[in-house]
Amino acid sequence: MAHPISAFQAAYISIEVLIALVSVPGNILVIWAVKMNQALRDATFCFIVSLAVADVAVGALVIPLAIIINIGPQTEFYSCLMVACPVLILTESSILALLAIAVDRYLRVKIPVRYKSVVTPRRAAVAIACCWIVSFLVGLTPMFGWNNLNKMRRTQEPNASQEFVITCQFETVISMEYMVYFNFFVWVLPPLLLMLLIYLEVFNLIRKQLNKKVSSSSSDPQKYYGKELKIAKSLALVLFLFALSWLPLHVLNCITLFCPSCETPHILTYIAIFLTHGNSAMNPIVYAFRIKKFRTAFLQIWNQYFRCKAAKNATSSTTTAEPGN
């Protein structure tokens, strides 16, 4: 029988639903903008679409599953594991998309002349496919055996059935050794550090080019690198927000693993979870305020599909009201 939802759980669910309601439409708008605007069709924006797809899935899939886990239903072990794994897949997909974006920006400033011949649409598509394949392999590793099933069986009575029912919680089925040693130390922290180094090198290369004394006839390179600097700053901000949102939860996981006697306040865990989910809603806001091409595309979508409809509805309602006057 289901337990009644407490006031705290109701507040948690309300915040999660609010995050989903911002994240899903915002990232759909990003995908829509890239689809309709020819100026947003290069490799960088394809990787941004991959990131937006992961963020849509966080709002539409991961947040509902997180709410289910928070309620703590009684399920079979592998059913609970299937509910817990999607967030691992989508987190890794986001990290690899951000890494692909960083590498792409590096190539744009390192080999500007040969960039279009090196980063072709076909190669970008292959890179995106590889990112998703790796994400599924990393995120589904607990399904392949690195989980808490054996640990739970050891605590089970000898005559208990194989298919035992558990209270579904993330920490119940997902091994903290997997989360810290494999997920964080191999697939989260090194890519973040690598991206930090890549962006530092990108800014270094751009500033070197901008500081060169150029003749009046060499304004195009200055304009090119000036534009690259603005976009690199915006995408570095996306990376910074991702790290800021995800590192607290991973630090809490490290504390749980390395200091079992340490008690982490539940409110800190919930704040860390809100940060991870809320990160999916941040990127469209960054694009709208920081990248002119996106801002233009968003305004174009608004004027073409929403503003006109709102004006038509207002006109029709006025026309309907006139005979009664």
Tab-separated table of N, CA and C in Angstrom, residues 67-204:
chain	number	residue	atom	x	y	z
A	67	ILE	N	11.037	11.711	-9.050
A	67	ILE	CA	9.875	11.865	-8.163
A	67	ILE	C	9.393	10.499	-7.690
A	68	ILE	N	9.374	9.525	-8.603
A	68	ILE	CA	8.972	8.153	-8.236
A	68	ILE	C	9.918	7.586	-7.182
A	69	ILE	N	11.244	7.777	-7.409
A	69	ILE	CA	12.243	7.269	-6.457
A	69	ILE	C	12.089	7.963	-5.110
A	70	ASN	N	11.788	9.256	-5.127
A	70	ASN	CA	11.619	9.989	-3.873
A	70	ASN	C	10.443	9.451	-3.062
A	71	ILE	N	9.384	9.050	-3.755
A	71	ILE	CA	8.231	8.467	-3.064
A	71	ILE	C	8.592	7.109	-2.467
A	72	GLY	N	9.541	6.402	-3.119
A	72	GLY	CA	10.017	5.133	-2.586
A	72	GLY	C	9.052	3.981	-2.717
A	73	PRO	N	8.636	3.644	-3.972
A	73	PRO	CA	7.704	2.524	-4.142
A	73	PRO	C	8.380	1.173	-3.887
A	74	GLN	N	7.593	0.166	-3.617
A	74	GLN	CA	8.096	-1.199	-3.443
A	74	GLN	C	8.202	-1.849	-4.820
A	75	THR	N	9.420	-2.172	-5.249
A	75	THR	CA	9.628	-2.765	-6.576
A	75	THR	C	10.655	-3.881	-6.503
A	76	GLU	N	10.757	-4.627	-7.584
A	76	GLU	CA	11.811	-5.628	-7.728
A	76	GLU	C	13.126	-4.893	-8.011
A	77	PHE	N	14.258	-5.476	-7.664
A	77	PHE	CA	15.560	-4.811	-7.702
A	77	PHE	C	15.867	-4.227	-9.079
A	78	TYR	N	15.766	-5.028	-10.145
A	78	TYR	CA	16.158	-4.545	-11.467
A	78	TYR	C	15.171	-3.526	-12.026
A	79	SER	N	13.915	-3.580	-11.595
A	79	SER	CA	12.958	-2.548	-11.996
A	79	SER	C	13.390	-1.193	-11.439
A	80	CYS	N	13.839	-1.199	-10.178
A	80	CYS	CA	14.335	0.033	-9.555
A	80	CYS	C	15.608	0.511	-10.245
A	81	LEU	N	16.455	-0.446	-10.622
A	81	LEU	CA	17.711	-0.105	-11.296
A	81	LEU	C	17.440	0.569	-12.646
A	82	MET	N	16.427	0.103	-13.364
A	82	MET	CA	16.057	0.709	-14.649
A	82	MET	C	15.547	2.140	-14.469
A	83	VAL	N	14.922	2.410	-13.327
A	83	VAL	CA	14.455	3.768	-13.024
A	83	VAL	C	15.632	4.686	-12.689
A	84	ALA	N	16.690	4.129	-12.075
A	84	ALA	CA	17.829	4.928	-11.614
A	84	ALA	C	18.851	5.223	-12.713
A	85	CYS	N	18.930	4.375	-13.745
A	85	CYS	CA	20.001	4.497	-14.744
A	85	CYS	C	19.866	5.654	-15.750
A	86	PRO	N	18.650	6.060	-16.170
A	86	PRO	CA	18.575	7.123	-17.181
A	86	PRO	C	19.327	8.396	-16.825
A	87	VAL	N	19.319	8.797	-15.555
A	87	VAL	CA	20.039	10.022	-15.178
A	87	VAL	C	21.534	9.860	-15.414
A	88	LEU	N	22.072	8.644	-15.234
A	88	LEU	CA	23.498	8.396	-15.461
A	88	LEU	C	23.817	8.510	-16.954
A	89	ILE	N	22.933	7.988	-17.793
A	89	ILE	CA	23.130	8.065	-19.249
A	89	ILE	C	23.124	9.519	-19.713
A	90	LEU	N	22.138	10.286	-19.253
A	90	LEU	CA	21.973	11.659	-19.736
A	90	LEU	C	23.043	12.596	-19.187
A	91	THR	N	23.505	12.326	-17.962
A	91	THR	CA	24.613	13.135	-17.416
A	91	THR	C	25.857	12.962	-18.267
A	92	GLU	N	26.164	11.696	-18.602
A	92	GLU	CA	27.352	11.423	-19.403
A	92	GLU	C	27.208	11.995	-20.805
A	93	SER	N	25.997	11.925	-21.354
A	93	SER	CA	25.759	12.500	-22.676
A	93	SER	C	26.019	14.002	-22.667
A	94	SER	N	25.581	14.690	-21.608
A	94	SER	CA	25.797	16.136	-21.493
A	94	SER	C	27.282	16.463	-21.399
A	95	ILE	N	28.004	15.675	-20.599
A	95	ILE	CA	29.448	15.914	-20.443
A	95	ILE	C	30.172	15.738	-21.772
A	96	LEU	N	29.857	14.660	-22.489
A	96	LEU	CA	30.538	14.398	-23.763
A	96	LEU	C	30.143	15.425	-24.825
A	97	ALA	N	28.898	15.909	-24.786
A	97	ALA	CA	28.492	16.977	-25.717
A	97	ALA	C	29.278	18.254	-25.424
A	98	LEU	N	29.440	18.575	-24.144
A	98	LEU	CA	30.228	19.756	-23.766
A	98	LEU	C	31.693	19.601	-24.181
A	99	LEU	N	32.224	18.383	-24.070
A	99	LEU	CA	33.596	18.127	-24.495
A	99	LEU	C	33.724	18.289	-26.007
A	100	ALA	N	32.742	17.769	-26.748
A	100	ALA	CA	32.758	17.916	-28.212
A	100	ALA	C	32.691	19.392	-28.603
A	101	ILE	N	31.873	20.168	-27.892
A	101	ILE	CA	31.769	21.612	-28.153
A	101	ILE	C	33.114	22.289	-27.901
A	102	ALA	N	33.776	21.927	-26.810
A	102	ALA	CA	35.070	22.531	-26.469
A	102	ALA	C	36.123	22.212	-27.535
A	103	VAL	N	36.168	20.946	-27.967
A	103	VAL	CA	37.128	20.549	-29.013
A	103	VAL	C	36.829	21.293	-30.309
A	104	ASP	N	35.547	21.420	-30.634
A	104	ASP	CA	35.140	22.129	-31.847
A	104	ASP	C	35.589	23.591	-31.812
A	105	ARG	N	35.383	24.252	-30.665
A	105	ARG	CA	35.810	25.660	-30.559
A	105	ARG	C	37.338	25.778	-30.664
A	106	TYR	N	38.056	24.801	-30.119
A	106	TYR	CA	39.527	24.807	-30.206
A	106	TYR	C	39.967	24.714	-31.667
A	107	LEU	N	39.348	23.805	-32.427
A	107	LEU	CA	39.720	23.642	-33.831
A	107	LEU	C	39.388	24.888	-34.646
A	108	ARG	N	38.305	25.576	-34.274
A	108	ARG	CA	37.926	26.791	-35.014
A	108	ARG	C	38.984	27.898	-34.888
A	109	VAL	N	39.631	27.973	-33.737
A	109	VAL	CA	40.643	29.028	-33.570
A	109	VAL	C	42.058	28.530	-33.876
A	110	LYS	N	42.272	27.202	-33.818
A	110	LYS	CA	43.605	26.648	-34.080
A	110	LYS	C	43.853	26.496	-35.578
A	111	ILE	N	42.839	26.014	-36.304
A	111	ILE	CA	42.992	25.810	-37.756
A	111	ILE	C	41.805	26.449	-38.497
A	112	PRO	N	41.657	27.766	-38.412
A	112	PRO	CA	40.478	28.413	-39.009
A	112	PRO	C	40.348	28.182	-40.515
A	113	VAL	N	41.479	28.096	-41.213
A	113	VAL	CA	41.440	27.932	-42.670
A	113	VAL	C	40.981	26.521	-43.042
A	114	ARG	N	41.490	25.518	-42.327
A	114	ARG	CA	41.173	24.119	-42.658
A	114	ARG	C	39.989	23.576	-41.867
A	115	TYR	N	39.390	24.410	-41.013
A	115	TYR	CA	38.343	23.919	-40.099
A	115	TYR	C	37.200	23.216	-40.836
A	116	LYS	N	36.659	23.841	-41.892
A	116	LYS	CA	35.481	23.275	-42.567
A	116	LYS	C	35.792	21.965	-43.280
A	117	SER	N	37.053	21.788	-43.692
A	117	SER	CA	37.422	20.523	-44.339
A	117	SER	C	37.678	19.421	-43.302
A	118	VAL	N	38.032	19.817	-42.075
A	118	VAL	CA	38.292	18.832	-41.009
A	118	VAL	C	36.997	18.456	-40.292
A	119	VAL	N	36.224	19.474	-39.891
A	119	VAL	CA	34.976	19.227	-39.150
A	119	VAL	C	33.814	19.276	-40.146
A	120	THR	N	33.575	18.157	-40.805
A	120	THR	CA	32.479	18.058	-41.775
A	120	THR	C	31.190	17.638	-41.054
A	121	PRO	N	30.022	17.889	-41.666
A	121	PRO	CA	28.756	17.448	-41.047
A	121	PRO	C	28.746	15.948	-40.746
A	122	ARG	N	29.326	15.152	-41.634
A	122	ARG	CA	29.369	13.691	-41.430
A	122	ARG	C	30.177	13.346	-40.181
A	123	ARG	N	31.341	13.979	-40.029
A	123	ARG	CA	32.183	13.701	-38.858
A	123	ARG	C	31.519	14.186	-37.571
A	124	ALA	N	30.829	15.306	-37.662
A	124	ALA	CA	30.108	15.806	-36.482
A	124	ALA	C	29.014	14.820	-36.079
A	125	ALA	N	28.290	14.266	-37.078
A	125	ALA	CA	27.233	13.282	-36.788
A	125	ALA	C	27.816	12.020	-36.159
A	126	VAL	N	28.967	11.575	-36.678
A	126	VAL	CA	29.632	10.390	-36.108
A	126	VAL	C	30.064	10.661	-34.667
A	127	ALA	N	30.594	11.868	-34.412
A	127	ALA	CA	31.017	12.237	-33.054
A	127	ALA	C	29.835	12.228	-32.093
A	128	ILE	N	28.688	12.774	-32.537
A	128	ILE	CA	27.489	12.796	-31.691
A	128	ILE	C	27.012	11.373	-31.404
A	129	ALA	N	27.006	10.518	-32.446
A	129	ALA	CA	26.595	9.119	-32.267
A	129	ALA	C	27.513	8.400	-31.277
A	130	CYS	N	28.827	8.633	-31.406
A	130	CYS	CA	29.793	8.016	-30.476
A	130	CYS	C	29.560	8.487	-29.041
A	131	CYS	N	29.261	9.781	-28.873
A	131	CYS	CA	28.992	10.328	-27.537
A	131	CYS	C	27.805	9.613	-26.890
A	132	TRP	N	26.753	9.394	-27.664
A	132	TRP	CA	25.560	8.726	-27.118
A	132	TRP	C	25.805	7.254	-26.837
A	133	ILE	N	26.577	6.584	-27.700
A	133	ILE	CA	26.894	5.165	-27.476
A	133	ILE	C	27.692	5.004	-26.186
A	134	VAL	N	28.728	5.840	-26.021
A	134	VAL	CA	29.537	5.790	-24.792
A	134	VAL	C	28.672	6.103	-23.573
A	135	SER	N	27.771	7.083	-23.709
A	135	SER	CA	26.891	7.466	-22.594
A	135	SER	C	26.018	6.297	-22.147
A	136	PHE	N	25.472	5.567	-23.113
A	136	PHE	CA	24.650	4.391	-22.775
A	136	PHE	C	25.487	3.313	-22.097
A	137	LEU	N	26.698	3.084	-22.587
A	137	LEU	CA	27.566	2.065	-21.980
A	137	LEU	C	27.927	2.433	-20.541
A	138	VAL	N	28.281	3.708	-20.326
A	138	VAL	CA	28.651	4.159	-18.973
A	138	VAL	C	27.432	4.147	-18.050
A	139	GLY	N	26.305	4.670	-18.543
A	139	GLY	CA	25.111	4.777	-17.710
A	139	GLY	C	24.445	3.459	-17.405
A	140	LEU	N	24.607	2.481	-18.299
A	140	LEU	CA	23.974	1.174	-18.088
A	140	LEU	C	24.907	0.159	-17.431
A	141	THR	N	26.115	0.575	-17.079
A	141	THR	CA	27.053	-0.323	-16.400
A	141	THR	C	26.443	-0.981	-15.161
A	142	PRO	N	25.668	-0.246	-14.329
A	142	PRO	CA	25.026	-0.925	-13.189
A	142	PRO	C	24.097	-2.062	-13.610
A	143	MET	N	23.469	-1.953	-14.789
A	143	MET	CA	22.600	-3.028	-15.268
A	143	MET	C	23.404	-4.268	-15.633
A	144	PHE	N	24.702	-4.066	-15.973
A	144	PHE	CA	25.555	-5.192	-16.364
A	144	PHE	C	26.161	-5.908	-15.154
A	145	GLY	N	25.914	-5.401	-13.952
A	145	GLY	CA	26.386	-6.132	-12.768
A	145	GLY	C	27.017	-5.299	-11.673
A	146	TRP	N	27.479	-4.049	-12.001
A	146	TRP	CA	28.126	-3.235	-10.951
A	146	TRP	C	27.027	-2.496	-10.185
A	147	ASN	N	26.395	-3.224	-9.270
A	147	ASN	CA	25.297	-2.662	-8.487
A	147	ASN	C	25.305	-3.274	-7.079
A	148	ASN	N	24.273	-3.026	-6.317
A	148	ASN	CA	24.228	-3.465	-4.913
A	148	ASN	C	23.469	-4.781	-4.709
A	149	LEU	N	23.222	-5.525	-5.797
A	149	LEU	CA	22.427	-6.747	-5.664
A	149	LEU	C	23.083	-7.767	-4.748
A	150	ASN	N	24.378	-8.048	-4.963
A	150	ASN	CA	25.071	-9.040	-4.125
A	150	ASN	C	25.140	-8.601	-2.675
A	151	LYS	N	25.358	-7.303	-2.464
A	151	LYS	CA	25.398	-6.774	-1.098
A	151	LYS	C	24.051	-6.986	-0.399
A	152	MET	N	22.971	-6.772	-1.133
A	152	MET	CA	21.643	-6.948	-0.552
A	152	MET	C	21.334	-8.420	-0.312
A	153	ARG	N	21.820	-9.293	-1.212
A	153	ARG	CA	21.602	-10.729	-1.027
A	153	ARG	C	22.308	-11.256	0.220
A	154	ARG	N	23.480	-10.666	0.512
A	154	ARG	CA	24.210	-11.108	1.712
A	154	ARG	C	23.449	-10.780	2.984
A	155	THR	N	22.647	-9.717	2.943
A	155	THR	CA	21.878	-9.326	4.129
A	155	THR	C	20.514	-10.012	4.175
A	156	GLN	N	20.201	-10.766	3.112
A	156	GLN	CA	18.909	-11.439	3.027
A	156	GLN	C	18.940	-12.764	3.775
A	157	GLU	N	17.785	-13.197	4.223
A	157	GLU	CA	17.698	-14.495	4.895
A	157	GLU	C	17.942	-15.596	3.870
A	158	PRO	N	18.601	-16.725	4.301
A	158	PRO	CA	18.970	-17.792	3.367
A	158	PRO	C	17.796	-18.388	2.601
A	159	ASN	N	16.611	-18.453	3.223
A	159	ASN	CA	15.456	-19.072	2.559
A	159	ASN	C	14.603	-18.079	1.776
A	160	ALA	N	15.083	-16.841	1.629
A	160	ALA	CA	14.314	-15.824	0.895
A	160	ALA	C	14.372	-16.090	-0.605
A	161	SER	N	13.393	-15.598	-1.311
A	161	SER	CA	13.341	-15.820	-2.772
A	161	SER	C	14.372	-14.960	-3.484
A	162	GLN	N	14.713	-15.373	-4.720
A	162	GLN	CA	15.698	-14.628	-5.514
A	162	GLN	C	15.163	-13.236	-5.884
A	163	GLU	N	13.903	-13.156	-6.283
A	163	GLU	CA	13.307	-11.912	-6.757
A	163	GLU	C	12.714	-11.147	-5.578
A	164	PHE	N	13.574	-10.623	-4.715
A	164	PHE	CA	13.049	-9.931	-3.538
A	164	PHE	C	12.630	-8.507	-3.872
A	165	VAL	N	11.684	-8.014	-3.105
A	165	VAL	CA	11.128	-6.670	-3.312
A	165	VAL	C	11.835	-5.704	-2.375
A	166	ILE	N	12.153	-4.514	-2.901
A	166	ILE	CA	12.868	-3.503	-2.109
A	166	ILE	C	12.109	-2.183	-2.156
A	167	THR	N	12.455	-1.300	-1.242
A	167	THR	CA	11.992	0.087	-1.328
A	167	THR	C	12.926	0.800	-2.292
A	168	CYS	N	12.392	1.256	-3.409
A	168	CYS	CA	13.233	1.787	-4.492
A	168	CYS	C	13.816	3.146	-4.114
A	169	GLN	N	15.129	3.174	-3.886
A	169	GLN	CA	15.894	4.396	-3.655
A	169	GLN	C	17.179	4.315	-4.479
A	170	PHE	N	17.694	5.450	-4.918
A	170	PHE	CA	18.886	5.473	-5.776
A	170	PHE	C	20.060	4.768	-5.097
A	171	GLU	N	20.331	5.124	-3.830
A	171	GLU	CA	21.482	4.557	-3.108
A	171	GLU	C	21.293	3.080	-2.795
A	172	THR	N	20.044	2.608	-2.813
A	172	THR	CA	19.778	1.205	-2.513
A	172	THR	C	20.286	0.299	-3.622
A	173	VAL	N	20.145	0.736	-4.875
A	173	VAL	CA	20.500	-0.130	-6.008
A	173	VAL	C	21.819	0.245	-6.673
A	174	ILE	N	22.176	1.538	-6.666
A	174	ILE	CA	23.404	1.990	-7.327
A	174	ILE	C	24.567	1.960	-6.339
A	175	SER	N	25.643	1.296	-6.735
A	175	SER	CA	26.827	1.186	-5.887
A	175	SER	C	27.561	2.515	-5.799
A	176	MET	N	27.918	2.918	-4.580
A	176	MET	CA	28.692	4.155	-4.408
A	176	MET	C	30.097	4.011	-4.974
A	177	GLU	N	30.644	2.774	-4.991
A	177	GLU	CA	31.953	2.543	-5.628
A	177	GLU	C	31.873	2.865	-7.120
A	178	TYR	N	30.769	2.450	-7.758
A	178	TYR	CA	30.563	2.784	-9.171
A	178	TYR	C	30.448	4.296	-9.347
A	179	MET	N	29.643	4.936	-8.504
A	179	MET	CA	29.393	6.375	-8.641
A	179	MET	C	30.661	7.195	-8.462
A	180	VAL	N	31.530	6.795	-7.534
A	180	VAL	CA	32.732	7.589	-7.228
A	180	VAL	C	33.913	7.178	-8.108
A	181	TYR	N	34.296	5.875	-8.053
A	181	TYR	CA	35.504	5.437	-8.745
A	181	TYR	C	35.357	5.423	-10.264
A	182	PHE	N	34.196	5.012	-10.759
A	182	PHE	CA	34.014	4.868	-12.204
A	182	PHE	C	33.339	6.097	-12.797
A	183	ASN	N	32.170	6.455	-12.279
A	183	ASN	CA	31.402	7.556	-12.860
A	183	ASN	C	32.106	8.898	-12.662
A	184	PHE	N	32.489	9.210	-11.418
A	184	PHE	CA	33.058	10.528	-11.125
A	184	PHE	C	34.537	10.619	-11.487
A	185	PHE	N	35.344	9.681	-11.004
A	185	PHE	CA	36.800	9.765	-11.196
A	185	PHE	C	37.247	9.450	-12.623
A	186	VAL	N	36.403	8.769	-13.415
A	186	VAL	CA	36.790	8.415	-14.782
A	186	VAL	C	36.011	9.214	-15.820
A	187	TRP	N	34.680	9.349	-15.646
A	187	TRP	CA	33.840	9.882	-16.710
A	187	TRP	C	33.270	11.269	-16.452
A	188	VAL	N	33.520	11.836	-15.271
A	188	VAL	CA	33.049	13.203	-15.000
A	188	VAL	C	34.222	14.149	-14.770
A	189	LEU	N	35.043	13.856	-13.781
A	189	LEU	CA	36.127	14.775	-13.406
A	189	LEU	C	37.178	14.957	-14.508
A	190	PRO	N	37.750	13.884	-15.101
A	190	PRO	CA	38.751	14.092	-16.171
A	190	PRO	C	38.219	14.887	-17.365
A	191	PRO	N	36.989	14.590	-17.889
A	191	PRO	CA	36.494	15.435	-18.989
A	191	PRO	C	36.327	16.898	-18.598
A	192	LEU	N	35.883	17.163	-17.356
A	192	LEU	CA	35.734	18.552	-16.912
A	192	LEU	C	37.088	19.257	-16.866
A	193	LEU	N	38.097	18.575	-16.339
A	193	LEU	CA	39.449	19.154	-16.276
A	193	LEU	C	40.022	19.357	-17.682
A	194	LEU	N	39.771	18.396	-18.569
A	194	LEU	CA	40.234	18.518	-19.953
A	194	LEU	C	39.572	19.713	-20.633
A	195	MET	N	38.264	19.882	-20.401
A	195	MET	CA	37.553	21.032	-20.991
A	195	MET	C	38.084	22.355	-20.456
A	196	LEU	N	38.424	22.381	-19.169
A	196	LEU	CA	39.002	23.593	-18.582
A	196	LEU	C	40.299	23.959	-19.305
A	197	LEU	N	41.164	22.967	-19.533
A	197	LEU	CA	42.431	23.200	-20.231
A	197	LEU	C	42.191	23.645	-21.674
A	198	ILE	N	41.207	23.020	-22.334
A	198	ILE	CA	40.908	23.376	-23.729
A	198	ILE	C	40.447	24.827	-23.825
A	199	TYR	N	39.536	25.246	-22.940
A	199	TYR	CA	39.043	26.623	-22.999
A	199	TYR	C	40.127	27.628	-22.638
A	200	LEU	N	41.002	27.273	-21.713
A	200	LEU	CA	42.128	28.163	-21.400
A	200	LEU	C	43.003	28.359	-22.629
A	201	GLU	N	43.240	27.260	-23.366
A	201	GLU	CA	44.040	27.346	-24.585
A	201	GLU	C	43.303	28.125	-25.677
A	202	VAL	N	41.984	27.945	-25.770
A	202	VAL	CA	41.184	28.692	-26.750
A	202	VAL	C	41.298	30.187	-26.495
A	203	PHE	N	41.119	30.593	-25.231
A	203	PHE	CA	41.212	32.019	-24.887
A	203	PHE	C	42.621	32.547	-25.136
A	204	ASN	N	43.622	31.714	-24.856
A	204	ASN	CA	45.010	32.116	-25.076
A	204	ASN	C	45.273	32.356	-26.565
